XYZ file of C-alpha atoms in Angstrom:
544
model
C 165.551 131.619 231.246
C 168.668 131.296 229.058
C 171.102 134.163 229.588
C 174.725 134.686 228.608
C 176.020 133.095 231.815
C 173.834 130.017 231.219
C 176.407 128.736 228.724
C 179.145 128.703 231.344
C 176.781 127.042 233.829
C 176.004 124.328 231.274
C 179.709 123.501 231.096
C 179.870 123.451 234.893
C 177.116 120.855 235.034
C 178.868 118.727 232.399
C 182.440 118.911 233.723
C 182.568 120.569 237.173
C 186.098 119.332 237.922
C 187.576 120.091 234.480
C 189.751 123.156 233.920
C 187.529 125.970 232.675
C 190.233 128.642 232.402
C 194.008 128.476 232.541
C 196.802 131.002 232.046
C 200.451 131.229 232.998
C 199.471 132.715 236.372
C 196.200 131.072 237.375
C 193.849 128.207 236.679
C 190.224 127.553 237.543
C 188.082 124.453 237.354
C 184.469 124.997 236.385
C 183.430 124.517 240.011
C 186.032 126.972 241.318
C 185.154 129.535 238.655
C 181.446 129.245 239.348
C 181.911 129.663 243.081
C 184.122 132.726 242.629
C 181.790 134.336 240.098
C 178.909 133.784 242.543
C 180.875 135.463 245.344
C 181.810 138.414 243.138
C 178.181 138.707 242.016
C 176.939 138.836 245.613
C 179.617 141.370 246.476
C 178.549 143.629 243.596
C 174.892 143.320 244.547
C 175.676 144.307 248.143
C 177.368 147.454 246.844
C 173.985 148.444 245.445
C 174.509 147.498 241.811
C 170.968 146.884 240.609
C 169.810 145.045 237.507
C 170.779 147.181 234.536
C 173.677 148.779 236.425
C 176.845 149.247 234.369
C 180.046 147.422 235.320
C 183.278 148.211 233.479
C 186.153 145.717 233.469
C 189.625 147.079 232.659
C 192.211 144.338 232.498
C 194.671 142.565 230.252
C 193.684 139.023 229.305
C 193.196 137.235 232.641
C 190.802 134.497 233.834
C 189.738 136.393 236.961
C 188.720 139.428 234.899
C 186.437 137.217 232.802
C 184.880 135.774 235.984
C 183.881 139.355 236.836
C 181.944 139.532 233.565
C 180.123 136.304 234.448
C 179.428 137.743 237.908
C 177.925 140.925 236.478
C 175.607 138.862 234.286
C 174.477 136.799 237.289
C 172.882 139.859 238.889
C 171.524 141.327 235.657
C 174.199 144.012 235.454
C 175.517 145.249 232.113
C 179.128 144.582 231.136
C 180.999 147.498 229.534
C 184.179 146.137 227.853
C 187.238 148.375 228.163
C 190.581 148.083 226.411
C 193.673 148.692 228.558
C 195.653 149.674 225.460
C 193.416 152.651 224.755
C 194.386 156.136 226.002
C 193.083 156.835 229.493
C 191.099 159.873 228.352
C 189.160 157.676 225.886
C 188.463 155.133 228.618
C 187.254 157.857 230.971
C 185.007 159.208 228.228
C 183.416 155.781 227.698
C 182.834 155.346 231.433
C 181.017 158.680 231.556
C 179.046 158.225 228.316
C 177.753 154.791 229.291
C 177.017 155.626 232.940
C 179.389 153.078 234.468
C 178.917 152.777 238.245
C 181.627 150.232 239.041
C 185.094 149.946 237.516
C 186.876 146.649 238.142
C 190.535 146.820 237.205
C 193.702 144.734 237.257
C 196.250 145.936 239.860
C 198.950 146.433 237.228
C 196.747 149.134 235.682
C 196.685 151.229 238.847
C 198.496 154.131 237.173
C 195.855 154.259 234.431
C 193.058 154.165 236.986
C 194.653 156.996 238.943
C 194.357 159.157 235.810
C 190.850 157.931 235.039
C 189.626 158.666 238.574
C 189.452 162.415 238.173
C 188.214 162.301 234.573
C 185.238 160.013 235.343
C 183.889 161.287 238.676
C 180.529 159.497 238.311
C 182.110 156.071 238.816
C 181.017 155.191 242.352
C 183.235 152.203 243.093
C 186.782 151.302 242.062
C 187.507 147.625 242.693
C 190.951 146.081 242.237
C 191.484 142.415 241.308
C 193.899 141.989 244.194
C 195.639 144.447 246.534
C 195.503 147.898 244.964
C 198.981 149.250 244.304
C 199.620 152.664 245.862
C 195.946 153.559 245.606
C 194.265 154.686 248.808
C 190.604 153.875 249.244
C 190.168 151.341 246.439
C 188.739 147.959 247.411
C 190.418 144.586 246.875
C 187.512 142.805 245.173
C 188.948 139.321 245.622
C 189.331 139.781 249.380
C 185.881 141.320 249.633
C 184.242 138.566 247.560
C 185.751 135.854 249.771
C 183.464 136.970 252.607
C 180.285 136.170 250.652
C 178.477 132.843 250.076
C 179.549 130.967 246.949
C 176.036 129.953 245.925
C 174.300 131.555 242.954
C 172.425 134.780 243.756
C 168.723 134.836 242.975
C 168.043 137.368 240.228
C 165.330 137.193 237.581
C 167.262 138.161 234.456
C 165.304 138.285 231.192
C 166.617 137.216 227.791
C 165.716 140.698 226.532
C 167.711 142.503 229.213
C 170.897 144.208 228.004
C 173.973 142.050 228.687
C 176.669 144.292 227.243
C 177.162 147.831 225.991
C 180.072 147.391 223.599
C 181.935 150.352 222.134
C 182.101 150.037 218.365
C 185.521 149.800 216.779
C 185.492 153.484 216.000
C 186.900 152.882 212.510
C 184.744 155.650 211.024
C 184.090 157.977 213.958
C 183.454 158.259 217.700
C 182.618 154.816 219.160
C 178.917 154.159 219.709
C 177.522 151.981 222.473
C 176.012 148.802 221.011
C 173.390 147.327 223.351
C 173.379 143.546 223.010
C 170.838 141.543 224.967
C 171.203 138.091 226.497
C 169.080 136.839 223.588
C 171.520 138.358 221.074
C 174.466 136.694 222.810
C 172.607 133.378 222.968
C 172.033 133.348 219.197
C 175.702 134.155 218.651
C 176.780 131.227 220.835
C 174.290 128.902 219.118
C 175.651 129.891 215.699
C 179.223 129.306 216.840
C 178.378 125.904 218.335
C 176.807 124.878 215.024
C 179.868 126.053 213.086
C 182.470 124.466 215.375
C 181.402 120.850 215.447
C 182.650 118.492 218.147
C 181.597 114.976 219.061
C 180.290 114.169 222.532
C 183.651 112.884 223.743
C 185.927 115.193 221.740
C 188.415 117.318 223.633
C 187.855 121.065 223.156
C 190.538 123.604 224.051
C 189.887 127.212 223.082
C 192.773 129.691 222.952
C 191.893 133.273 223.894
C 194.758 135.101 222.205
C 192.824 138.154 221.039
C 191.468 140.506 223.750
C 188.699 138.960 225.844
C 187.185 142.440 225.880
C 186.236 141.719 222.271
C 185.626 138.566 220.246
C 187.782 136.217 222.338
C 185.583 136.679 225.405
C 182.373 136.014 223.527
C 183.953 133.076 221.685
C 184.906 131.410 224.955
C 181.224 130.922 225.785
C 180.701 128.253 223.114
C 183.703 126.312 224.436
C 182.501 126.648 228.012
C 179.035 125.440 227.046
C 180.517 122.079 226.034
C 182.646 121.833 229.154
C 185.810 122.766 227.254
C 188.886 124.596 228.502
C 189.814 128.166 227.583
C 193.527 128.938 227.606
C 194.249 132.633 228.056
C 197.461 134.333 226.917
C 198.268 138.051 227.277
C 198.715 138.867 223.593
C 198.522 137.220 220.196
C 202.245 137.222 219.516
C 203.464 134.546 217.114
C 205.604 132.748 219.691
C 202.933 132.863 222.401
C 200.281 131.433 220.078
C 202.469 128.608 218.760
C 203.742 127.741 222.237
C 200.199 127.614 223.620
C 198.971 125.334 220.835
C 201.805 122.901 221.502
C 201.663 123.093 225.311
C 197.912 122.797 225.800
C 196.849 120.919 222.674
C 194.682 123.823 221.510
C 191.870 122.760 219.167
C 190.528 126.214 218.218
C 191.464 129.863 218.246
C 190.523 133.175 216.653
C 193.129 135.470 215.095
C 192.877 138.607 212.942
C 194.419 138.262 209.464
C 197.585 140.238 210.178
C 198.570 137.873 212.996
C 197.839 134.889 210.742
C 200.174 136.306 208.098
C 203.007 136.476 210.644
C 202.178 132.989 211.862
C 202.450 131.601 208.333
C 205.804 133.323 207.819
C 207.119 131.629 210.964
C 205.760 128.205 210.015
C 207.514 128.322 206.665
C 210.836 128.565 208.494
C 210.108 126.510 211.629
C 208.198 123.243 212.068
C 205.824 123.141 215.071
C 203.535 120.441 216.474
C 200.069 121.778 215.606
C 198.198 118.529 214.968
C 195.655 119.287 217.723
C 194.347 122.343 215.826
C 190.913 121.796 214.262
C 189.659 125.347 213.772
C 191.586 128.536 213.051
C 188.898 131.198 213.014
C 189.586 134.473 211.269
C 187.651 137.678 210.717
C 187.418 141.298 211.936
C 189.139 142.413 208.714
C 189.378 141.221 205.104
C 191.734 138.281 204.461
C 194.110 138.053 201.538
C 192.980 135.143 199.369
C 196.592 134.587 198.323
C 197.715 134.273 201.938
C 194.653 132.160 202.774
C 195.650 129.712 200.046
C 199.143 129.640 201.492
C 197.699 128.903 204.936
C 195.605 126.021 203.611
C 198.703 124.523 202.026
C 200.626 124.770 205.303
C 197.944 123.838 207.842
C 195.260 122.038 205.870
C 191.510 122.709 206.059
C 191.362 124.223 209.539
C 190.380 127.746 208.525
C 186.912 129.029 209.446
C 185.871 132.572 208.577
C 183.486 134.503 210.804
C 181.688 137.587 209.519
C 179.802 139.866 211.849
C 179.875 143.132 213.726
C 178.971 144.180 217.247
C 175.533 145.226 216.011
C 174.943 141.579 215.073
C 177.255 139.997 217.642
C 179.981 138.599 215.412
C 178.031 135.690 213.960
C 176.243 136.646 210.723
C 177.894 134.102 208.450
C 180.517 131.353 208.549
C 182.798 129.921 205.890
C 183.394 126.433 207.243
C 186.624 124.466 206.681
C 184.951 122.366 203.969
C 183.844 125.550 202.192
C 187.512 126.320 201.537
C 187.765 123.156 199.426
C 186.245 121.792 196.232
C 184.155 118.610 196.152
C 187.313 116.635 195.369
C 189.219 118.085 198.343
C 191.364 120.595 196.484
C 191.725 124.206 197.574
C 188.825 126.250 196.218
C 189.293 128.989 193.640
C 189.924 132.612 194.542
C 186.256 133.557 194.150
C 185.075 131.038 196.752
C 187.944 131.914 199.078
C 186.874 135.565 198.854
C 183.391 134.812 200.191
C 182.551 135.034 203.881
C 180.483 131.866 203.884
C 176.790 131.236 204.342
C 174.527 133.063 206.818
C 173.718 131.334 210.095
C 170.374 129.535 210.369
C 168.821 131.723 213.086
C 168.838 134.964 211.080
C 167.807 136.362 207.702
C 170.217 138.127 205.358
C 169.028 140.365 202.534
C 170.961 142.503 200.040
C 169.142 145.797 199.454
C 169.487 148.934 197.423
C 171.142 151.495 199.745
C 168.801 154.288 198.598
C 165.413 152.687 197.917
C 165.920 149.820 200.410
C 164.348 147.447 197.872
C 165.645 143.872 198.019
C 167.994 143.102 195.121
C 168.163 139.881 193.096
C 170.807 137.201 193.552
C 174.212 138.399 192.386
C 173.402 142.111 192.565
C 175.573 144.280 194.817
C 173.902 146.299 197.529
C 173.898 146.854 201.270
C 173.954 143.713 203.416
C 171.040 143.766 205.866
C 170.318 141.346 208.716
C 167.125 140.538 210.618
C 166.534 138.276 213.613
C 167.411 137.736 217.262
C 171.103 138.344 216.580
C 170.458 142.045 215.921
C 171.258 144.497 218.720
C 168.632 146.266 220.781
C 170.021 149.602 219.625
C 172.667 152.209 220.351
C 172.874 153.426 223.934
C 170.961 156.681 224.391
C 171.000 157.336 220.658
C 167.501 156.683 219.264
C 168.158 158.672 216.080
C 171.193 156.615 215.106
C 169.309 153.452 216.055
C 166.414 154.400 213.774
C 168.859 155.043 210.920
C 170.552 151.697 211.406
C 167.578 149.395 212.093
C 164.852 149.884 209.467
C 161.682 147.757 209.597
C 163.578 145.277 211.763
C 166.497 145.070 209.310
C 169.974 146.001 210.516
C 171.803 148.041 207.900
C 175.351 146.742 208.304
C 176.974 149.415 206.151
C 178.728 146.641 204.230
C 178.297 146.326 200.478
C 178.114 142.864 198.948
C 176.020 140.194 197.258
C 174.683 136.659 197.639
C 175.471 134.089 194.967
C 173.236 131.287 193.701
C 174.675 128.861 196.276
C 173.856 131.141 199.186
C 177.416 132.333 199.799
C 177.783 135.898 200.967
C 180.430 138.188 199.481
C 181.497 141.529 200.954
C 182.626 144.104 198.447
C 183.476 146.831 200.935
C 182.192 149.181 203.577
C 179.829 151.687 201.979
C 181.740 154.519 203.671
C 185.004 153.280 202.171
C 183.836 153.366 198.550
C 186.111 155.615 196.450
C 184.611 157.617 193.572
C 187.456 158.674 191.323
C 186.771 160.470 188.056
C 183.180 159.163 188.133
C 184.243 155.529 188.576
C 183.439 153.443 191.662
C 186.564 151.861 193.133
C 186.147 149.281 195.902
C 189.202 149.429 198.196
C 188.971 145.709 198.993
C 189.682 144.812 195.352
C 192.827 146.943 195.372
C 193.856 145.563 198.752
C 193.511 141.982 197.487
C 195.856 142.842 194.615
C 198.418 144.386 196.961
C 198.231 141.441 199.379
C 199.256 139.222 196.482
C 202.693 140.853 196.376
C 205.167 138.820 198.463
C 206.667 141.893 200.169
C 203.307 143.178 201.479
C 202.280 142.196 205.000
C 199.145 144.340 205.155
C 197.665 147.380 203.471
C 194.797 149.826 203.426
C 193.395 151.696 200.439
C 191.616 155.010 200.920
C 190.377 157.889 198.822
C 192.299 161.139 199.225
C 190.654 164.349 197.943
C 191.840 165.309 194.466
C 191.029 168.604 192.698
C 190.318 166.960 189.334
C 189.150 163.415 190.051
C 187.237 164.025 193.281
C 189.187 161.286 195.039
C 192.548 159.722 194.348
C 193.105 156.010 195.006
C 195.837 155.906 197.635
C 197.486 152.874 199.233
C 199.175 152.744 202.626
C 201.313 149.616 202.848
C 202.975 147.785 205.714
C 205.797 145.623 204.396
C 206.852 142.208 205.631
C 209.705 142.327 208.176
C 212.777 142.538 205.982
C 210.609 142.952 202.875
C 211.351 145.467 200.166
C 209.213 147.021 197.436
C 209.099 150.410 195.765
C 206.074 152.529 194.988
C 206.613 152.020 191.262
C 206.847 148.240 191.715
C 203.576 148.008 193.646
C 201.768 150.292 191.206
C 202.940 148.151 188.298
C 201.829 145.020 190.158
C 198.326 146.469 190.661
C 198.066 147.802 187.119
C 198.681 144.347 185.693
C 195.873 142.892 187.828
C 193.400 145.769 187.969
C 193.944 148.122 185.045
C 194.497 151.838 185.297
C 191.423 153.174 187.099
C 191.818 151.046 190.230
C 195.616 151.252 190.418
C 196.757 153.424 193.349
C 198.068 156.769 192.189
C 200.282 156.962 195.268
C 201.694 154.302 197.594
C 203.042 155.117 201.058
C 204.869 152.844 203.484
C 204.236 152.796 207.233
C 202.933 150.647 210.093
C 199.133 150.586 210.003
C 197.063 151.698 213.004
C 194.724 148.956 214.253
C 191.901 148.547 216.741
C 192.062 145.964 219.529
C 190.384 143.328 217.361
C 192.703 143.817 214.420
C 190.776 146.181 212.168
C 192.796 148.818 210.361
C 191.636 152.232 211.540
C 190.963 153.936 208.237
C 189.546 156.996 209.981
C 193.035 157.661 211.356
C 194.584 157.155 207.930
C 192.111 159.607 206.419
C 192.878 162.244 209.020
C 196.654 162.090 209.387
C 199.791 161.173 207.497
C 201.900 162.480 204.669
C 199.298 161.294 202.129
C 196.930 163.994 203.405
C 198.641 166.980 201.793
C 197.381 170.529 202.008
C 195.264 171.783 199.113
C 198.028 173.862 197.541
C 200.500 170.995 197.370
C 197.822 168.631 196.098
C 196.747 171.067 193.376
C 200.311 171.663 192.295
C 200.868 167.929 191.945
C 197.584 167.317 190.117
C 198.836 168.299 186.671
C 201.871 166.040 186.927
C 199.762 163.206 188.301
C 197.285 163.662 185.471
C 200.027 163.478 182.840
C 201.477 160.370 184.498
C 198.053 158.768 184.721
C 197.348 159.398 181.022
C 200.686 157.876 180.110
C 199.774 154.842 182.235
C 196.458 154.492 180.415
C 194.220 155.463 183.334
C 190.702 155.627 181.889
C 189.507 158.542 183.979
C 192.497 160.884 183.449
C 191.325 164.065 181.788
C 192.979 165.378 178.615
């Protein structure tokens, strides 16, 4: 039976003596990693963790922490990813909500675990990846595992068993628990292996720069399946990424757009040896087509876009390197660069009317829906939300978009992000693309803020380039030239944007806090002046 850990074991059979994982502090060959994961698995089983038991792993990026995930899968346990950068009360809440029995943590996070201990009393076992620092009673998992045989434990794990309960990004509300099965993960890995093409004797070095608790961990499975090496760095800082590519001859990595923007800024000022790089995967958030074009000019056709979500395990569609180019090898136009590629072969994608759920014709905008073995089993202990999200086998992604005649998928926006201002639909992604085209803008988010006359007011929150400068009036004029009056932001604010661990801008936080959320009295008082200004600017929906 193929399960998530089968992909690592395939790499072990191919290259047992090759480095499977390496970081600044530790390295593991496939054989060493397999033996350790077997010992950890047996140790967990002896603690009474049955098939379906929940195992949380709280650690910064580290090879040994990932071996614990492989170990949990070996005994049919369910991995619950945890982010060490999240507040401890949120982590404790997730442990309780998802029924975690075992928490494995990195010793440097002992202070966090001390706070979590009292807030999540149902966790039965606290296991440290090394001697626990100033914590009485916690078990050193590595020392304990060393006392167990290093052969694979015998567990009958089914492809339809749950492999992971992943908290959603929480961009629109309280995180839900997405239940992905071993079958779901297997389809994801198969899609990634088809997208990232290597010859039989090609060297494959994957860089895990993003958190392994999210996409980087899953993405390492396709590299492991070919017997490739995964290099693990603590964080996706510009220097760390560039140094790793040069030092290890990295051939592939995933980065969120904001990190790519900073990388491109550095490369314009400093030459680095990046000739080993074959695939720079990007996703998790929309990418500026202007900055993507700039990246193609600097790095060549190495970019590969991945579109997905935890409910369809990060592998719905892929825009391959060749899809970024025309037939004659030139950089494609802005429309093609704005697509998120073609759907993978092991799923179906349909664009449907959000209300009637009727399938729409090619080119029509509707809700993107997905069907097939990539789609999650459901939300943990939430049958009502599951029934709302999976209809007749179709996953309702919540993303609006369309398919073109060539089969390329385009995302217009999240349905929850749509702004209705003065009766007009405004898609934030269109406004964000315009703002990204300004050289001073590093990143941005466009939201609708309640307005007494228009219903919602198009509002932009902008993070400027380091050392960059732009005024509100300048950015509004820039957008007006590209978009016209209706879609031009009525206000522009400047601040650092809040992001999730995988790089998504947390619009729910922007909608709930900040100077742009004024009280009703202030907003009403400003409405008349804003209306006069909008009419002078030619905004179509400004009332006389």
